[in-house]
Every structure is written in structure tokens, then in C-alpha cells.
XYZ file of C-alpha atoms in Angstrom:
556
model
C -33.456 -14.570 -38.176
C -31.885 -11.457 -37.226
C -33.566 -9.755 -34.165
C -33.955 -6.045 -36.640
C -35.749 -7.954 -39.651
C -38.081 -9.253 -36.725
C -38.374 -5.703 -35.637
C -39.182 -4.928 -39.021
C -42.221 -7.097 -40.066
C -43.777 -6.659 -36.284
C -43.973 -3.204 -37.012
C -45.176 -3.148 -40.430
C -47.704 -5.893 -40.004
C -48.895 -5.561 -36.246
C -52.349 -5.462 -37.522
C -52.159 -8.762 -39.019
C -50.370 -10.290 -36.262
C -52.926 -9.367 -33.933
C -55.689 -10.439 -36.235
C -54.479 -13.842 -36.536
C -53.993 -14.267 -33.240
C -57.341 -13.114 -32.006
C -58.721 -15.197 -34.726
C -56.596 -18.236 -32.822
C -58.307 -17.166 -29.508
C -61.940 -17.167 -30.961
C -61.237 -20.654 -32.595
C -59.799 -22.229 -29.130
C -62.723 -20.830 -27.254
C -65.409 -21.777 -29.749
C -64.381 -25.478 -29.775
C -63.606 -25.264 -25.965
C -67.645 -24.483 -25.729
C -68.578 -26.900 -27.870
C -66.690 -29.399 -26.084
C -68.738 -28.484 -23.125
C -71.733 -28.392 -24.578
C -71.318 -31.775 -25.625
C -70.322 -33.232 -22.412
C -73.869 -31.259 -21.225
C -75.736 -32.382 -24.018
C -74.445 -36.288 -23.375
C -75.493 -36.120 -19.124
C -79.212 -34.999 -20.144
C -81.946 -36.776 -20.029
C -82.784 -39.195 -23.351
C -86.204 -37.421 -24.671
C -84.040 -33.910 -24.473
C -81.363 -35.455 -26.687
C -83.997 -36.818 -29.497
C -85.160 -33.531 -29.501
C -82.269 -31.460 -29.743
C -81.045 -33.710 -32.341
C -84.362 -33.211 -34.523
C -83.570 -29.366 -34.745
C -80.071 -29.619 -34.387
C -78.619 -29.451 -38.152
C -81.169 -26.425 -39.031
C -79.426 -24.872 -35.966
C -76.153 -25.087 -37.254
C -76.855 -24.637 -40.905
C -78.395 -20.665 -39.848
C -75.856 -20.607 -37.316
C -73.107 -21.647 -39.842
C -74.287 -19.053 -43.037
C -74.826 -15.978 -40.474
C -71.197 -16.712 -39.356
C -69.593 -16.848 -42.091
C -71.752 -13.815 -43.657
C -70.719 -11.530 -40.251
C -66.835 -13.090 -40.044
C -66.442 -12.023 -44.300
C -68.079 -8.630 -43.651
C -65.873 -7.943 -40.391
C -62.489 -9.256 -42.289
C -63.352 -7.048 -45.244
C -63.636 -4.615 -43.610
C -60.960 -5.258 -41.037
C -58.809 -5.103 -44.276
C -60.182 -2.464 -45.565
C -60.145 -0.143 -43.244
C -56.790 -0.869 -41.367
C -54.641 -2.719 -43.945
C -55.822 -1.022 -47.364
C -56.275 2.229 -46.511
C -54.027 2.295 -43.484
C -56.356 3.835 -41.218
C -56.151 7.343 -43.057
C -58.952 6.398 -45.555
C -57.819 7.399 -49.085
C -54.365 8.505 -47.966
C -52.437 5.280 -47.538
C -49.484 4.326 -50.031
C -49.353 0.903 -51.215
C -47.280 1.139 -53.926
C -44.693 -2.237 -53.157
C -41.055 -1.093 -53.178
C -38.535 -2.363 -55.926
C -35.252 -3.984 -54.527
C -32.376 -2.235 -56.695
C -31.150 -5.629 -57.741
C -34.035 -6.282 -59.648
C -34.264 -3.307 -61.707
C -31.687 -4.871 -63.641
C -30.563 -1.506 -65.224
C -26.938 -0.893 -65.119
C -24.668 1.877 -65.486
C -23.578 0.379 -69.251
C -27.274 0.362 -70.166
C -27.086 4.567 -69.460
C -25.955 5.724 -72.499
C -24.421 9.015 -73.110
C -25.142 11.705 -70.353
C -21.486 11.189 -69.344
C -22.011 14.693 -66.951
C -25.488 13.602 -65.308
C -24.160 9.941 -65.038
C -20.863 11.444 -62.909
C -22.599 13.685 -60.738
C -25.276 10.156 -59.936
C -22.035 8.170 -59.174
C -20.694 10.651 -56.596
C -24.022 9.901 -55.179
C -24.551 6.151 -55.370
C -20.996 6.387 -53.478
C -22.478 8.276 -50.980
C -25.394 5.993 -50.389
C -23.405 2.801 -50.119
C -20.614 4.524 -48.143
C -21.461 7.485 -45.635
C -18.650 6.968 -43.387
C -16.347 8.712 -45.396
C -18.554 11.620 -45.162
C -19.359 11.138 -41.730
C -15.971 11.382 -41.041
C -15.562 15.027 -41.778
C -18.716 15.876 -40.663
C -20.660 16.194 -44.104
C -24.220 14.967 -44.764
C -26.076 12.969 -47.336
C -27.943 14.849 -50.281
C -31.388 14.432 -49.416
C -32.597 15.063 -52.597
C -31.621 15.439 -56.336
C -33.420 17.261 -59.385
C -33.369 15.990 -62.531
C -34.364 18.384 -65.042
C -34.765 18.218 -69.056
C -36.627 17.291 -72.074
C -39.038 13.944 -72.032
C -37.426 10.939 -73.137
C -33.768 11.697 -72.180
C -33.675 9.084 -69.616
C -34.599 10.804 -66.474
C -36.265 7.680 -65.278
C -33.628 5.190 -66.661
C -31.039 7.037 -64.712
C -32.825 7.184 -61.301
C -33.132 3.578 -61.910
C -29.757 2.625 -62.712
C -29.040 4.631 -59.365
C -31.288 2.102 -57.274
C -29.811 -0.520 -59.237
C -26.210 0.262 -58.204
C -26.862 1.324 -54.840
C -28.534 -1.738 -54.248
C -31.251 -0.882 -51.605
C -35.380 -0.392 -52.245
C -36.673 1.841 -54.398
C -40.351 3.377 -54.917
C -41.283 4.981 -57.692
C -43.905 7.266 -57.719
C -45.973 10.159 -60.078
C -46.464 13.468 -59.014
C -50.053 13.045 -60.111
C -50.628 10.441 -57.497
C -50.449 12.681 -54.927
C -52.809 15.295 -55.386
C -56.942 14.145 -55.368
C -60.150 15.943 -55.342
C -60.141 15.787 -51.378
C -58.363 18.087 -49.206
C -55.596 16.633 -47.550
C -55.253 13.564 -48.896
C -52.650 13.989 -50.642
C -50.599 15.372 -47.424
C -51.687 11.758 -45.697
C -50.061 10.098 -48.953
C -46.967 11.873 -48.479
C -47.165 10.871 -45.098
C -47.388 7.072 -46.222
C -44.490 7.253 -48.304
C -42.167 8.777 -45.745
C -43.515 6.008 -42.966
C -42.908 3.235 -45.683
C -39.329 4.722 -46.890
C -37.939 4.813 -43.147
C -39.058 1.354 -42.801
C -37.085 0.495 -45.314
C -34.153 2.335 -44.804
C -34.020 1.396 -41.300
C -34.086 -2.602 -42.782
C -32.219 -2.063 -45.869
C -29.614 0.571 -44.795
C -31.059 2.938 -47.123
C -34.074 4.108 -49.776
C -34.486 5.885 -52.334
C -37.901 7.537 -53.831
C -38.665 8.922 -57.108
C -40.824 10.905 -57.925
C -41.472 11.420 -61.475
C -43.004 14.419 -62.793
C -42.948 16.283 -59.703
C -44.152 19.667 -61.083
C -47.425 18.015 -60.566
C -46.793 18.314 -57.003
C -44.306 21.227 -56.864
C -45.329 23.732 -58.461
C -45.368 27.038 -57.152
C -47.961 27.872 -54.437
C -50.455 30.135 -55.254
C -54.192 31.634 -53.256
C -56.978 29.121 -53.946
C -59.193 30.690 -56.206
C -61.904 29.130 -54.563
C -62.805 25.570 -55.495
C -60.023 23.908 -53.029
C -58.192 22.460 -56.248
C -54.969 24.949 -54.997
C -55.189 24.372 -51.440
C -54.960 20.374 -51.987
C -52.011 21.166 -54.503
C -50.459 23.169 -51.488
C -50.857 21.290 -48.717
C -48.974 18.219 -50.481
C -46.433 20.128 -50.929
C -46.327 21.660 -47.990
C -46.382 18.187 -46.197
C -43.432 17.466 -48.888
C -41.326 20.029 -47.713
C -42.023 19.103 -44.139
C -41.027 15.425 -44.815
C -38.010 16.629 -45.929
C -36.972 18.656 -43.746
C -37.545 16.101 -40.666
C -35.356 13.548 -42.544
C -32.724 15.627 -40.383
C -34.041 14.625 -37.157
C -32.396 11.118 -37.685
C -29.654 10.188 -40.285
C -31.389 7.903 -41.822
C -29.847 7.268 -45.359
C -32.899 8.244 -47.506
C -32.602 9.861 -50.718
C -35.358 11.907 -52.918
C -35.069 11.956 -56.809
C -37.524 14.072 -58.328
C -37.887 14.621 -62.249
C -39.377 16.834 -64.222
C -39.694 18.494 -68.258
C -40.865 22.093 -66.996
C -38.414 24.873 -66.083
C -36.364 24.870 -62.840
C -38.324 28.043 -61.979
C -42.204 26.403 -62.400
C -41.301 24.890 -59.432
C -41.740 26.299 -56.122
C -38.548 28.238 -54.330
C -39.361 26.056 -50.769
C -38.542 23.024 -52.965
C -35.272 24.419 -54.875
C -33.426 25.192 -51.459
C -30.353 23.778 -49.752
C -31.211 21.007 -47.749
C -33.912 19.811 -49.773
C -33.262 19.466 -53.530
C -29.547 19.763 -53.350
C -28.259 18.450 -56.393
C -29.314 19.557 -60.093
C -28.725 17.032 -62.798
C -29.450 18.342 -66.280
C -30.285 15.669 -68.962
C -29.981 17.076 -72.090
C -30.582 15.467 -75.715
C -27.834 13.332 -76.925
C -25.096 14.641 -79.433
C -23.505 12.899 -82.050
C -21.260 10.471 -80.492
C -23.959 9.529 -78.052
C -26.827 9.196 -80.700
C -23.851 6.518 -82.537
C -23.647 4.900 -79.187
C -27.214 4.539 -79.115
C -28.282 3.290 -82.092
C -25.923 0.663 -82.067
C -27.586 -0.451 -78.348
C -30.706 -0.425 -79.487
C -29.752 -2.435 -82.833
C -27.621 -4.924 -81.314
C -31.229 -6.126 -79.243
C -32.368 -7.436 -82.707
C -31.488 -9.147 -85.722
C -29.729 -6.568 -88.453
C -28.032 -6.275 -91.159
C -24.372 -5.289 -90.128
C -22.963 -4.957 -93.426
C -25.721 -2.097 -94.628
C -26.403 -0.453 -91.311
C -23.946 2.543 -91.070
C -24.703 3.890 -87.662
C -22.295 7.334 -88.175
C -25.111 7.994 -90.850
C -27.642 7.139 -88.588
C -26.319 9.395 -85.834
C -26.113 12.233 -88.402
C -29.464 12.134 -89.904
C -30.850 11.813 -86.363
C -30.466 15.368 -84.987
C -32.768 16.360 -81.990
C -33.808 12.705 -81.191
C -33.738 11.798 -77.298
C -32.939 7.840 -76.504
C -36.712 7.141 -76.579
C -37.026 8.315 -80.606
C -34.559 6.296 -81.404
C -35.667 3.564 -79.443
C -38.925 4.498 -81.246
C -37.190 4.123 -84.873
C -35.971 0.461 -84.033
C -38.891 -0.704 -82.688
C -40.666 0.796 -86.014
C -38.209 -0.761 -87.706
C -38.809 -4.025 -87.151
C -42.437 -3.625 -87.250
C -41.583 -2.542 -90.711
C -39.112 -5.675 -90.988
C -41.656 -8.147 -89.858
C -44.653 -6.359 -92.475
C -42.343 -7.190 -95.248
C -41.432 -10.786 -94.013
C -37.838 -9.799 -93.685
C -35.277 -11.724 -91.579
C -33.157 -9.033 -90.564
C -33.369 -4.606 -90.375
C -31.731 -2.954 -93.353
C -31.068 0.914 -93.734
C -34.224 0.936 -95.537
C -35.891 -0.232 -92.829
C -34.911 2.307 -90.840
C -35.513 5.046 -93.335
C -39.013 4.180 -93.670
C -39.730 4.133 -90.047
C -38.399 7.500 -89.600
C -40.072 8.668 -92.146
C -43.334 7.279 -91.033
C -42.916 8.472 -87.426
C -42.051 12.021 -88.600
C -44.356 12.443 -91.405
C -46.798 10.435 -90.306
C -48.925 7.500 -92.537
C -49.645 7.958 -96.050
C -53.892 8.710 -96.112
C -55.386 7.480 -98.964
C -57.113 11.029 -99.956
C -57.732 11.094 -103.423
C -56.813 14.896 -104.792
C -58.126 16.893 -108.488
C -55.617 17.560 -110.281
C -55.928 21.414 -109.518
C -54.900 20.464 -106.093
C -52.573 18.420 -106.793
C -50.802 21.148 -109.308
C -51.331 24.211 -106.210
C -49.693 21.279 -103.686
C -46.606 20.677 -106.057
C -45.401 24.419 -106.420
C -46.491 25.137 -102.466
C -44.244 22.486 -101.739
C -41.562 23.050 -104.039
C -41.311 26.900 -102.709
C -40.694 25.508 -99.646
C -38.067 23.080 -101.235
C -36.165 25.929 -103.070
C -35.690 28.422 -100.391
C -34.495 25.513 -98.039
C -31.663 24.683 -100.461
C -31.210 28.050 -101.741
C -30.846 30.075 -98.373
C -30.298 27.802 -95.330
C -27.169 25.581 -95.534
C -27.852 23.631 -92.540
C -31.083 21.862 -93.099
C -30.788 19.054 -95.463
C -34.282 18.881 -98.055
C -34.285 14.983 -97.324
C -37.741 14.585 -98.458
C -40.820 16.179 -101.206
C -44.056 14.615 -101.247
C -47.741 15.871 -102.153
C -48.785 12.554 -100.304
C -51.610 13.375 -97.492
C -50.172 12.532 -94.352
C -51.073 13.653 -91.029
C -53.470 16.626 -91.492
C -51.365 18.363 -94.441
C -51.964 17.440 -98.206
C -47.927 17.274 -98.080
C -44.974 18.425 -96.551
C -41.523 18.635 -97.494
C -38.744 17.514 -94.758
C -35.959 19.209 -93.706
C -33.647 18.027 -91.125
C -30.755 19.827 -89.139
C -27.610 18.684 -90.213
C -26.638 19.810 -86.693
C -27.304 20.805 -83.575
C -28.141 24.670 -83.198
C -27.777 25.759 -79.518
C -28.216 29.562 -79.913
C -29.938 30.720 -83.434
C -29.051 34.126 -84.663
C -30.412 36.767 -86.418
C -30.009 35.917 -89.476
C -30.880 31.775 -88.782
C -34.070 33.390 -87.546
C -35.364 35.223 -90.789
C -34.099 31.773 -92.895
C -36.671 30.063 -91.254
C -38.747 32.928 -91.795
C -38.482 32.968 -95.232
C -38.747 29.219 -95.500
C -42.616 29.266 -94.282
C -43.358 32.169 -96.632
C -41.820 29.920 -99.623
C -44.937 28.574 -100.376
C -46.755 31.994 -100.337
C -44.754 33.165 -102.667
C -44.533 29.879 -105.057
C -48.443 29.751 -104.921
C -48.578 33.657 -105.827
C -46.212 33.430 -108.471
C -47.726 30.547 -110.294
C -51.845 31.214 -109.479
C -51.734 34.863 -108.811
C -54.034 33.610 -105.421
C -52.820 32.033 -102.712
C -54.574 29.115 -100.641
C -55.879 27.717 -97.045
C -52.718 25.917 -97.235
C -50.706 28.797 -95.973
C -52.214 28.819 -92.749
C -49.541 26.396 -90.512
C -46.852 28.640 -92.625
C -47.947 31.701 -90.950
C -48.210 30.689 -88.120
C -44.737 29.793 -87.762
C -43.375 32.508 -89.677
C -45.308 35.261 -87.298
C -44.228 33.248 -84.122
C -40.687 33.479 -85.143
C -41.060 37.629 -86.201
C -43.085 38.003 -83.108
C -40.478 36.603 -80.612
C -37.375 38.755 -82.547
C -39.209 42.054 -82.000
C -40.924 41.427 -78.725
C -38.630 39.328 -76.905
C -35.058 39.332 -78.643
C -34.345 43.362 -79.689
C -34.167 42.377 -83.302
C -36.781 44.912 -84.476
C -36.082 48.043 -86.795
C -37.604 50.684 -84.616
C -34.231 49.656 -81.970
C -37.027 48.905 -79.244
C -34.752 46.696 -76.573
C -36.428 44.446 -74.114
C -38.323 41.676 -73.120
C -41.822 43.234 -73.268
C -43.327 39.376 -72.778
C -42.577 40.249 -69.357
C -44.961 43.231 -69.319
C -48.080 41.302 -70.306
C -48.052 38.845 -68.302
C -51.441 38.056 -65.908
C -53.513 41.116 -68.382
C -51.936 44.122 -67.077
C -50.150 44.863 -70.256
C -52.564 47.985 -70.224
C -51.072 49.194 -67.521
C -47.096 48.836 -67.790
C -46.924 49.011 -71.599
C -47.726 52.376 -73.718
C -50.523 51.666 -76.484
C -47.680 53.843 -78.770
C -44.882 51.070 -77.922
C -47.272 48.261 -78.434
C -47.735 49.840 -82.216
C -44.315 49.678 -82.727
C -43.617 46.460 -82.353
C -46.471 45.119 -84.304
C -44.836 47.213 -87.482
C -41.735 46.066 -86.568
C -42.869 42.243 -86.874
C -45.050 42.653 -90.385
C -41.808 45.004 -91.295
C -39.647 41.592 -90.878
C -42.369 39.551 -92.610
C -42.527 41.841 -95.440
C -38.683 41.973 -95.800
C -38.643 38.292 -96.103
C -41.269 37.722 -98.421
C -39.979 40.524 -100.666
C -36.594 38.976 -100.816
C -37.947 35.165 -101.214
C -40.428 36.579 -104.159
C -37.770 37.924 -105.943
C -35.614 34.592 -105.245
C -38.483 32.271 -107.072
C -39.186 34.713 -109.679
C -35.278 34.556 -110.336
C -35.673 30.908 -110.251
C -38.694 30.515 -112.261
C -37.435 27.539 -114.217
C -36.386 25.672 -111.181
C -39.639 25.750 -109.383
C -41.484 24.489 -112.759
C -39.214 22.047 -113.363
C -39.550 20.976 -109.174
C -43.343 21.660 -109.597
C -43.261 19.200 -112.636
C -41.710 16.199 -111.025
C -42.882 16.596 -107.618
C -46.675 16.267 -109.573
C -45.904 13.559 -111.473
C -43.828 11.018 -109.434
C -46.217 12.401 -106.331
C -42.766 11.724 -103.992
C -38.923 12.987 -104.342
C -36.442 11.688 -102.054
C -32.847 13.215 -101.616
C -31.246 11.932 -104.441
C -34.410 12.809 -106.883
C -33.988 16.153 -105.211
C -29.847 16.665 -105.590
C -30.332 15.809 -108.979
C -32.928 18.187 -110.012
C -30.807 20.986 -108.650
C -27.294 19.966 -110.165
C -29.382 19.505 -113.380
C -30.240 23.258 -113.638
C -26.377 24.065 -112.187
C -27.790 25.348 -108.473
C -25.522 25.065 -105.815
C -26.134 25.162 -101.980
C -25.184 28.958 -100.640
């Protein structure tokens, strides 16, 4: 065996060495005195020998159970103590490392995130080959940030790094860290670094992740008190300090942290060169990639290659990150299996989407007065989608209860929006207030149903005048900025703060003026909508396109 593996183990499991050996020593010296005592017992005198054999057996029956009570305890706690908790109590690691190899995720298996996945290779080729680096005098990265939105594959890619670098790997959550006790989560740190150079040192290199590491990194702030903040800081203050003293020795050890908050929630200490080097942004998937992934997660399970059109799917799938779809196909054949089918279909499909986004149908019976105020609510919303916003497709009308809405009408991107405008802004606006209006127009009173519509509409009219400029009054600024932590009293004029509140009902007015006099225009369309929306309870797209090329309406 080679002399450094040796090395390796007697330095990671000293303690149990010199347990078992120690446990030897006891065992050769307990039989040598019985051996002795025998020979004693044997050269003594006949009537002594009766009656140590009479008592004998209740001897070594007590003598026996206490033994093996006291040698349990002691190795418990032995274990405990030394082996479990590593001698530091609560603050001992024992997470078991991965070997790369066994991960089993490959670079093929990373779909899309061609930019993230080129930036990881440059790395994986440092890890497996530093002399090249070495040679000009560079150093490894010591640690890499992976930033985006959940589900993107932030963990898939760190693995597929272990997997092609081929040396351990220890994952780990930020929340892990951090306990009720002071310090321990400094000691844990500790651990991990101990374990990682072990490794590296064995392995030629390791590489820990640490997933949601905002948990751990955030921004350091005073302790209000109650030691929560000052456990949250040491960590990472131990962190940073870990880091750092990876550049006493070159030993080849890489972080990968990941997170869904903002670069800037994290602390600045953590952000710097030498420590997080590397940024890798992993974004959602576009088109292409959303075709690419679909047909990896279909071609795990029996379909239907003939019906399943996966350009369709990638269109109608706008916004989804790897794990939705993922989500969708394993729905899917849920679905599949329910209906005793042998293979997924398009249907299929549909149906799981629809269930995942809308949620299950509730069995809620409604009066028909509801059920008449649900149709037109719904059918305003329909209307002023189709009317006034060209890129949202009205896939789907129901007056079904699902979720916690009495119904809900669906209206997908056709494509991804990066940067909304003005005028993208107010659509949406006047969207939410479509059922306002619809439900004012028919009734002459609105409803409780309005409520999630406002909400979203004011959000929307709020952030144009107080964070985007777009109000009427030409107030410019970010005035978020000045309210921040309650001093908004102090940096912000009570006169400027009326402003902008008549600026955002000015915008909410505008819209609803503009979609009242759209559905009054439009009168026939949202009875006829109303109408068949109440009695077949659910319109798909088709139902829908037809209804609208009946009456002669065309998209804008």
C-alpha cells in the first residue's frame, strides 16, 4: 500500500488505532492474570479450592455484567466524545465525502448553460492540470459563485464539476453551519477545512459546495442582542479565514458556493479577489435549451414520438427552469399511469402543466349568481389580454375553483421579456383591472374577487412612479432607496411623497378609464365570452380563438 494512503488513515483515525490497541493490551493482561491466578488457585490447599469454587460463578457472573456495563459506557462515550463529535462537541463535520466518479453526472447530462458550463471547464482543467498554471506563475481559483434563480441547475453543475474532475466532493448547506450556540458553527467550518485537506492531500484535490450560502454569507451586521448575529458572524468570519489560509500551502482545494439572492446580500469580505474569484451566472433556459430539455427528460420514459412535438413544447414553456420541466414529465406520467396509459401523449403533458400551474380542480359547488359574476370577471380579464397585449397567449378560461381563486384565466408569454417598457407595464396594468371593469359594467358593483387584481395592478403603478421615473408629475429617481430602515421621514419631503401617490392612482385611473371604454365598446363580446365560459364552465385555446374570429376580433 502506498506509504501516503498509510499516512492518510493514521491520521484520520489515530483515535481508533489507539483504542484498539489499548483494548489488545487490556485483553493480553487480563488473561495473563488469570493465567496466574489459576496456577495460584491450583498450588492451594484442597478445602480453599472447594470453597472458592462454591462462590466462584456468582463472582464472575457480577464481575462479568459490571464489565461489560462500565466497558459499553466508556466505548460510548469514547465514541462519542472523540470520534462523533471530534472533540469540539457539536462542531465536528461528519458529512462522508462523495468520490466524483460516483456522482455519475456528466457534462452531456448539463443541458443548456453553454456560458456557465465554459467558464466550469476552464476550471475542471485547472483542477486536473495545475502545472500549466504553475508554470507561469498563476494560481488556482479558490472559489467560484454561482448565482441565479432556483432550479437552474446550480447544484447539477457543481456536480458535474466533481464528476469530471474526478477527486472528492462534500456537499454541504449553508444552514448547517449556523446553530443556536455561539461558535459552533466556526468549529464546523473548522471540520470541513481539516476534512477537505485530508482529502486533497490523498486525492490530489477537493472540492466543497456549499449550497445556499447566503445562509452563511450574508452581510455582517451588530447583534441586536440575542447572539443569533454574532453566531451568523463568526461562521463567516471563520469562512473567510479558511479561505484565506488555503494560501499558506497549494493545496488544490476548490470552494463552490451557490446561491438565489442577489450578488450584493452577500457580504463584500466574501465577494473579493482571492476568495470567490469566479462568478458563474445560471440563468433560465431559452428556447433552444428548453427543446433540448424536454427531449432529455422525455427520452427517460416511454412516449409517444409521433404526437410529442417538442418545438411546441419549448414554446409554450416560457420562464420554466430544468426542474419545471422536469416537474411536467414527472406529472406527466403520473397522469399517464392514472389513466392506465402505456406511453405520454401531448395531452399528457398539457394536463400536467395545467395542473401544476393552475393547481387541482376543488370540488366547490357555486350559485349560479356566482357563477354568472365569475364568468364576466374572468372574461374581462380574457378580452383585454387578447385585445391589448400581443405577447401573452389566453391559453386557458375556466370558472373551475382551483387553488384559492373561484377561477383564473391563463396567459402565457409567448416569449421571453428581458426589459419591460412603459407601455408593457400599463398592459399588464390594465389586464388586472379587466375584471373591475367587466364586473362594473355588467352588475353595476364590483366584488371581493378583485382583491389579488389590485394588488398586482398597484404593485406594478407603484414601482413605475417610485422606482422607474414613469410618473406624470416628471419626479426622477429611485425614492425606494430613501425609505429604507424607517427614515423615509427624514430624507423624503411629506410634499414629494404626495406626489407620487397621485401619480400612481393617476396611472390606475388612466388604465381603467381606457379598459372601461374598451369592454363597453365590446359589449357583445364579453356576453357572448360571459355566456360560454358559464355554461361549458372551461374554454381552452381553440374554444377561445373561435369565439373571437366568430365576432371578427383580431389580435392588435
Amino acid at each position: 500500500m502506498n506509504w501516503k494512503i498509510i499516512k492518510f488513515y493514521l491520521r484520520l483515525y489515530w483515535l481508533r488505532i489507539i483504542l484498539i490497541v489499548v483494548s489488545l493490551i487490556i485483553f493480553i493482561i487480563f488473561n495473563l492474570v488469570i493465567m496466574a491466578g489459576l496456577k495460584a488457585w491450583k498450588e492451594s490447599e484442597s478445602y480453599l479450592r472447594q470453597s472458592q469454587l462454591a462462590v466462584f460463578p456468582l463472582q464472575m457472573f457480577m464481575y462479568s455484567v459490571m464489565g461489560i456495563i462500565q466497558g459499553a459506557v466508556y466505548v460510548f462515550m469514547m465514541y462519542w466524545m472523540f470520534y462523533k463529535k471530534g472533540g469540539e462537541g457539536f462542531t465536528q463535520v461528519t458529512k462522508k465525502a462523495v468520490k466524483g466518479k460516483e456522482l455519475l453526472i456528466t457534462w452531456d447530462d448539463v443541458i443548456g448553460m453553454d456560458e456557465a458550463k465554459q467558464e466550469s471547464l476552464e476550471v475542471v482543467k485547472l483542477i486536473k492540470d495545475r502545472a500549466e498554471l504553475q508554470r507561469i506563475g498563476g494560481r488556482i481559483l479558490r472559489g467560484i459563485l454561482m448565482l441565479g434563480p432556483p432550479g437552474c441547475g446550480k447544484t447539477y453543475l457543481a456536480k458535474a464539476i466533481a464528476t469530471e474532475a474526478d477527486i472528492p466532493f462534500i456537499p454541504m448547506s449553508g444552514s448547517e453551519f449556523v446553530e443556536m450556540f455561539v461558535g459552533v458553527g466556526a468549529g464546523r467550518i473548522r471540520s470541513l477545512f481539516k476534512r477537505a485537506r485530508q482529502l486533497a492531500e490523498l486525492k490530489g484535490g477537493c472540492i466543497i459546495f456549499i449550497d445556499e450560502i447566503d445562509a452563511v454569507g450574508m452581510q455582517r451586521a451588530a447583534d441586536p442582542g440575542f447572539g443569533g448575529q454574532t453566531e451568523t458572524n463568526t461562521t463567516l468570519n471563520q469562512l473567510l479565514v479558511e479561505m484565506d489560509g488555503l494560501k499558506e500551502k497549494d493545496i488544490n482545494i476548490v470552494i463552490i458556493g451557490a446561491t438565489n439572492m442577489p450578488e450584493n446580500f452577500l457580504d463584500s469580505a466574501l465577494l473579493r479577489p482571492g476568495r470567490f474569484d469566479r462568478k458563474i451566472y445560471v440563468d433560465l433556459p431559452g428556447l433552444e435549451d428548453r427543446e433540448k430539455l424536454f427531449a432529455y427528460y422525455i427520452k427517460k420514459i416511454k412516449y409517444n414520438a409521433g404526437d410529442i412535438k417538442f418545438d411546441r413544447l419549448a414554446k409554450i414553456a416560457v420562464g420554466y427552469s430544468p426542474a419545471d420541466i422536469a416537474n411536467v414529465i414527472r406529472e406527466a406520467t403520473l397522469i399517464a399511469v392514472r389513466h392506465k396509459k402505456d406511453a405520454i401523449t401531448m395531452k399528457e403533458i398539457e394536463e400536467a402543466r395545467e395542473r401544476i400551474e393552475l393547481g387541482i380542480k376543488r370540488k366547490i359547488k357555486m350559485s349560479t349568481r356566482e357563477k354568472w359574476q365569475t364568468a364576466y370577471h374572468e372574461a374581462g380579464h380574457a378580452i383585454v389580454t387578447y385585445l391589448l397585449a400581443p405577447g401573452k397567449d389566453v391559453f386557458k378560461a375556466t370558472i373551475i375553483p382551483r387553488k384559492e381563486t373561484m377561477g383564473v384565466v391563463w396567459t402565457p408569454e409567448k416569449e421571453e421579456t428581458f426589459i419591460k417598457d412603459q407601455n408593457g407595464l400599463s398592459n399588464d396594468i390594465k389586464i388586472s383591472l379587466g375584471s373591475y371593469a367587466a364586473e362594473k359594467i355588467k352588475f353595476g358593483y364590483t366584488t371581493a374577487g378583485v382583491d389579488m387584481d389590485f394588488q398586482n395592478a398597484l404593485g406594478i403603478a407603484h414601482n413605475m412612479v417610485w422606482r422607474w421615473g414613469m410618473g406624470k408629475s416628471g419626479l426622477i429617481g429611485n425614492f425606494h432607496t430613501l425609505i429604507r430602515r424607517g427614515v423615509q421621514s427624514l430624507l423624503m419631503a411629506e410634499e414629494t411623497k404626495a406626489k407620487l401617490d397621485s401619480d400612481v392612482q393617476e396611472i390606475l385611473h388612466t388604465c381603467l378609464k381606457e379598459v372601461t371604454e374598451l369592454l363597453t365598446k365590446e359589449s357583445a363580446l364579453l356576453d357572448r365570452f360571459s355566456q360560454e365560459l358559464f355554461q361549458k364552465e372551461e374554454l381552452n385555446y381553440d374554444e377561445i380563438e373561435a369565439i373571437f374570429k366568430e365576432l371578427g376580433k383580431a389580435r392588435s
